[in-house]
Amino acid sequence: TGPAHWELLQRARALDNQCYVLTASPARTEAPEEAGKYPHYTAWGHSTVVSPWGEVIATTDEREGIVVADLDLSNLETIRGSIPISKQKRDDIYKVEQA
């Protein structure tokens, strides 16, 4: 599901939580020459950094690599002010209790 979902899920989590999302994925490996030796998982790769606004600001491909990005933490308040989800809590509708 890598091509269909990997970036989409990262962008959604960044938007939902209004925070930077950094994801690491293993590099893609080839299947072993001896079939059945061990279960093989082909990783999608594409380690990525996503801004709180859902923008991909750095990524890699399926090969081994390093993602480097500057995170502008001063921009967080502007983004969180644009969509103030932390202030939209409705205590009159529901109550969160500690377990």
Backbone as JSON, one array per atom type, in Angstrom:
{
  "sequence": "TGPAHWELLQRARALDNQCYVLTASPARTEAPEEAGKYPHYTAWGHSTVVSPWGEVIATTDEREGIVVADLDLSNLETIRGSIPISKQKRDDIYKVEQA",
  "N": [[0.82, -1.21, 0.0], [2.16, 1.11, -0.09], [2.62, 3.11, -2.29], [0.01, 4.1, -2.54], [-0.8, 4.93, 0.02], [1.23, 5.74, 1.89], [2.44, 8.44, 1.87], [0.06, 9.92, 1.99], [-1.08, 9.16, 4.49], [0.85, 10.2, 6.26], [0.65, 12.96, 5.73], [-1.98, 13.4, 6.52], [-1.85, 12.81, 9.3], [-0.16, 14.87, 10.13], [-1.75, 17.13, 9.59], [-4.02, 16.53, 11.19], [-2.97, 16.63, 13.78], [-1.62, 18.99, 13.87], [1.19, 19.29, 13.71], [4.71, 18.73, 13.03], [5.5, 15.87, 11.12], [7.58, 13.15, 11.06], [8.78, 10.49, 9.29], [10.27, 7.32, 9.13], [11.44, 4.9, 6.93], [12.41, 1.6, 6.05], [14.98, 0.97, 3.61], [14.37, -0.23, 0.29], [14.62, -3.69, -0.34], [15.89, -6.48, -2.17], [14.24, -9.55, -3.03], [15.17, -12.61, -1.42], [17.58, -14.88, -2.88], [17.21, -17.6, -2.43], [14.24, -19.02, -2.31], [11.69, -18.87, 0.17], [13.38, -18.93, 2.32], [13.28, -17.0, 4.34], [10.59, -14.94, 5.47], [9.83, -12.43, 3.16], [9.77, -8.94, 3.01], [8.92, -6.23, 1.11], [9.85, -3.08, 1.37], [8.37, 0.16, 1.02], [9.87, 2.41, 1.21], [10.88, 5.82, 0.97], [11.25, 7.71, 3.19], [10.15, 10.52, 5.05], [9.48, 14.04, 5.66], [6.94, 16.01, 6.93], [5.1, 19.02, 7.0], [3.17, 20.88, 9.51], [1.06, 21.85, 8.05], [0.57, 19.99, 6.2], [2.27, 19.75, 4.07], [4.73, 18.18, 2.12], [7.99, 18.45, 2.99], [10.49, 17.38, 2.8], [11.94, 14.45, 1.41], [12.8, 11.03, 0.53], [13.75, 8.53, -1.87], [13.16, 5.09, -2.76], [15.57, 4.01, -2.14], [18.49, 3.58, 0.01], [19.07, 6.31, 2.16], [19.34, 9.68, 3.5], [17.25, 11.91, 5.18], [17.02, 15.36, 5.37], [15.9, 18.26, 6.94], [14.82, 21.6, 7.6], [13.02, 22.63, 10.35], [10.53, 24.87, 10.88], [9.72, 26.06, 13.67], [8.58, 28.36, 14.64], [6.49, 28.86, 13.01], [4.42, 27.27, 13.84], [2.47, 28.36, 15.65], [1.09, 30.15, 14.0], [-0.08, 28.41, 12.13], [-1.61, 26.79, 13.86], [-3.32, 28.73, 14.81], [-4.79, 29.31, 12.54], [-6.5, 27.15, 12.14], [-8.08, 26.51, 14.75], [-8.13, 23.94, 16.41], [-7.61, 23.07, 18.99], [-9.05, 24.75, 20.55], [-11.63, 24.19, 20.09], [-12.94, 22.36, 21.61], [-15.73, 20.73, 23.04], [-17.03, 20.8, 25.92], [-19.61, 20.77, 26.81], [-20.87, 18.81, 25.4], [-19.48, 16.41, 25.61], [-17.39, 14.63, 27.95], [-14.11, 14.12, 28.96], [-12.71, 11.67, 30.84], [-10.32, 10.66, 33.3], [-8.9, 7.43, 33.4]],
  "CA": [[0.0, 0.0, 0.0], [3.05, 2.27, -0.04], [2.33, 4.2, -3.23], [-1.34, 4.64, -2.35], [-1.14, 5.4, 1.36], [2.33, 6.17, 2.76], [2.48, 9.9, 1.99], [-1.27, 10.37, 2.39], [-1.23, 8.99, 5.94], [1.73, 11.15, 6.93], [0.08, 14.29, 5.59], [-3.19, 13.43, 7.35], [-1.45, 12.9, 10.72], [0.38, 16.22, 10.35], [-2.9, 18.03, 9.65], [-4.85, 16.19, 12.36], [-2.31, 16.99, 15.04], [-0.99, 20.29, 13.7], [2.59, 19.15, 14.11], [5.57, 18.1, 12.04], [5.52, 14.41, 11.16], [8.79, 12.61, 10.46], [8.63, 9.05, 9.19], [11.44, 6.58, 8.63], [11.1, 3.62, 6.32], [13.6, 0.89, 5.58], [15.21, 0.99, 2.17], [13.84, -1.41, -0.4], [15.57, -4.78, -0.53], [15.47, -7.48, -3.15], [13.85, -10.84, -2.47], [16.33, -13.51, -1.33], [17.72, -15.81, -4.0], [16.63, -18.88, -2.02], [12.84, -18.79, -1.95], [11.2, -19.48, 1.38], [14.38, -18.92, 3.38], [12.66, -16.19, 5.38], [9.54, -14.09, 4.87], [10.4, -11.21, 2.58], [8.93, -7.75, 2.99], [9.48, -5.2, 0.26], [9.48, -1.78, 1.91], [8.11, 1.21, 0.04], [10.92, 3.44, 1.31], [10.34, 7.17, 1.01], [11.24, 8.42, 4.48], [9.59, 11.83, 4.7], [9.17, 15.06, 6.66], [5.73, 16.73, 6.53], [4.82, 20.19, 7.84], [1.84, 20.87, 10.13], [0.08, 22.25, 7.05], [0.41, 18.85, 5.32], [3.17, 19.85, 2.92], [5.95, 17.38, 2.17], [9.11, 19.39, 2.87], [11.69, 16.62, 2.44], [11.66, 13.02, 1.25], [13.77, 10.24, -0.22], [13.1, 7.52, -2.72], [13.14, 3.77, -2.15], [16.94, 3.59, -1.82], [19.07, 4.05, 1.27], [19.35, 7.74, 2.12], [19.13, 10.47, 4.7], [16.37, 13.06, 4.98], [17.41, 16.52, 6.16], [14.93, 19.34, 6.76], [14.73, 22.63, 8.62], [11.66, 22.74, 10.87], [10.25, 26.24, 11.32], [8.82, 25.94, 14.82], [7.87, 29.63, 14.84], [5.29, 28.82, 12.15], [3.38, 26.45, 14.45], [1.39, 29.18, 16.21], [0.3, 30.67, 12.87], [-0.87, 27.29, 11.61], [-2.6, 26.4, 14.87], [-4.3, 29.8, 14.88], [-5.63, 29.26, 11.34], [-7.52, 26.14, 12.4], [-7.89, 26.37, 16.2], [-8.79, 22.73, 16.88], [-7.45, 22.9, 20.44], [-10.03, 25.62, 21.22], [-12.97, 23.81, 19.66], [-13.42, 21.3, 22.48], [-17.09, 20.98, 23.49], [-17.28, 20.15, 27.21], [-21.05, 20.65, 27.02], [-21.34, 17.63, 24.67], [-18.82, 15.21, 26.13], [-16.41, 14.85, 29.0], [-13.03, 13.14, 28.96], [-12.36, 11.34, 32.21], [-9.13, 9.82, 33.48], [-9.22, 6.04, 33.76]],
  "C": [[0.85, 1.26, 0.0], [2.7, 3.39, -0.99], [0.98, 4.87, -2.98], [-1.52, 5.36, -1.02], [-0.02, 6.06, 2.16], [2.34, 7.69, 2.95], [1.14, 10.46, 2.47], [-1.47, 10.28, 3.89], [-0.36, 9.96, 6.73], [1.15, 12.56, 6.89], [-1.16, 14.44, 6.46], [-2.83, 13.57, 8.83], [-0.89, 14.29, 11.05], [-0.77, 17.23, 10.47], [-3.75, 17.79, 10.88], [-4.28, 16.73, 13.65], [-1.61, 18.33, 15.01], [0.45, 20.28, 14.21], [3.4, 18.61, 12.93], [5.51, 16.6, 12.22], [6.76, 13.96, 10.39], [8.66, 11.1, 10.45], [9.9, 8.45, 8.59], [10.96, 5.24, 8.09], [12.39, 2.92, 5.94], [13.74, 1.04, 4.07], [14.68, -0.3, 1.56], [14.95, -2.44, -0.57], [15.01, -5.77, -1.53], [15.08, -8.77, -2.42], [15.08, -11.75, -2.42], [16.38, -14.48, -2.51], [17.09, -17.16, -3.69], [15.21, -18.64, -1.51], [12.48, -19.52, -0.67], [12.19, -19.48, 2.54], [13.9, -18.12, 4.58], [11.58, -15.34, 4.72], [10.15, -12.79, 4.37], [9.36, -10.1, 2.57], [9.61, -6.71, 2.12], [8.97, -3.85, 0.76], [9.24, -0.79, 0.77], [9.23, 2.23, 0.05], [10.27, 4.8, 1.51], [10.18, 7.74, 2.42], [10.94, 9.88, 4.18], [9.45, 12.73, 5.91], [8.0, 15.88, 6.12], [5.48, 17.87, 7.51], [3.44, 20.07, 8.47], [0.72, 21.27, 9.16], [-0.13, 21.14, 6.02], [1.29, 18.88, 4.09], [4.38, 18.95, 3.13], [7.12, 18.34, 1.97], [10.44, 18.69, 2.6], [11.31, 15.14, 2.35], [12.82, 12.35, 0.55], [13.0, 9.33, -1.17], [13.18, 6.17, -2.01], [14.53, 3.28, -1.75], [17.39, 4.11, -0.46], [19.42, 5.52, 1.15], [19.08, 8.4, 3.45], [18.25, 11.66, 4.35], [16.82, 14.18, 5.92], [16.41, 17.63, 5.88], [15.05, 20.34, 7.9], [13.27, 22.74, 9.05], [11.47, 24.14, 11.43], [9.23, 26.2, 12.44], [8.06, 27.24, 15.1], [6.58, 29.69, 14.02], [4.14, 28.04, 12.79], [2.21, 27.27, 14.97], [0.5, 29.76, 15.12], [-0.62, 29.6, 12.32], [-1.97, 26.91, 12.6], [-3.66, 27.48, 15.07], [-5.25, 29.81, 13.7], [-6.77, 28.27, 11.49], [-7.39, 25.79, 13.88], [-8.56, 25.14, 16.81], [-8.67, 22.55, 18.39], [-8.45, 23.76, 21.22], [-11.46, 25.25, 20.88], [-13.55, 22.65, 20.49], [-14.79, 21.67, 23.04], [-17.36, 20.21, 24.77], [-18.77, 19.99, 27.5], [-21.63, 19.41, 26.31], [-20.74, 16.36, 25.23], [-17.79, 15.61, 27.19], [-15.37, 13.74, 28.94], [-12.62, 12.93, 30.4], [-11.1, 10.48, 32.24], [-9.55, 8.44, 33.93], [-8.6, 5.67, 35.09]]
}
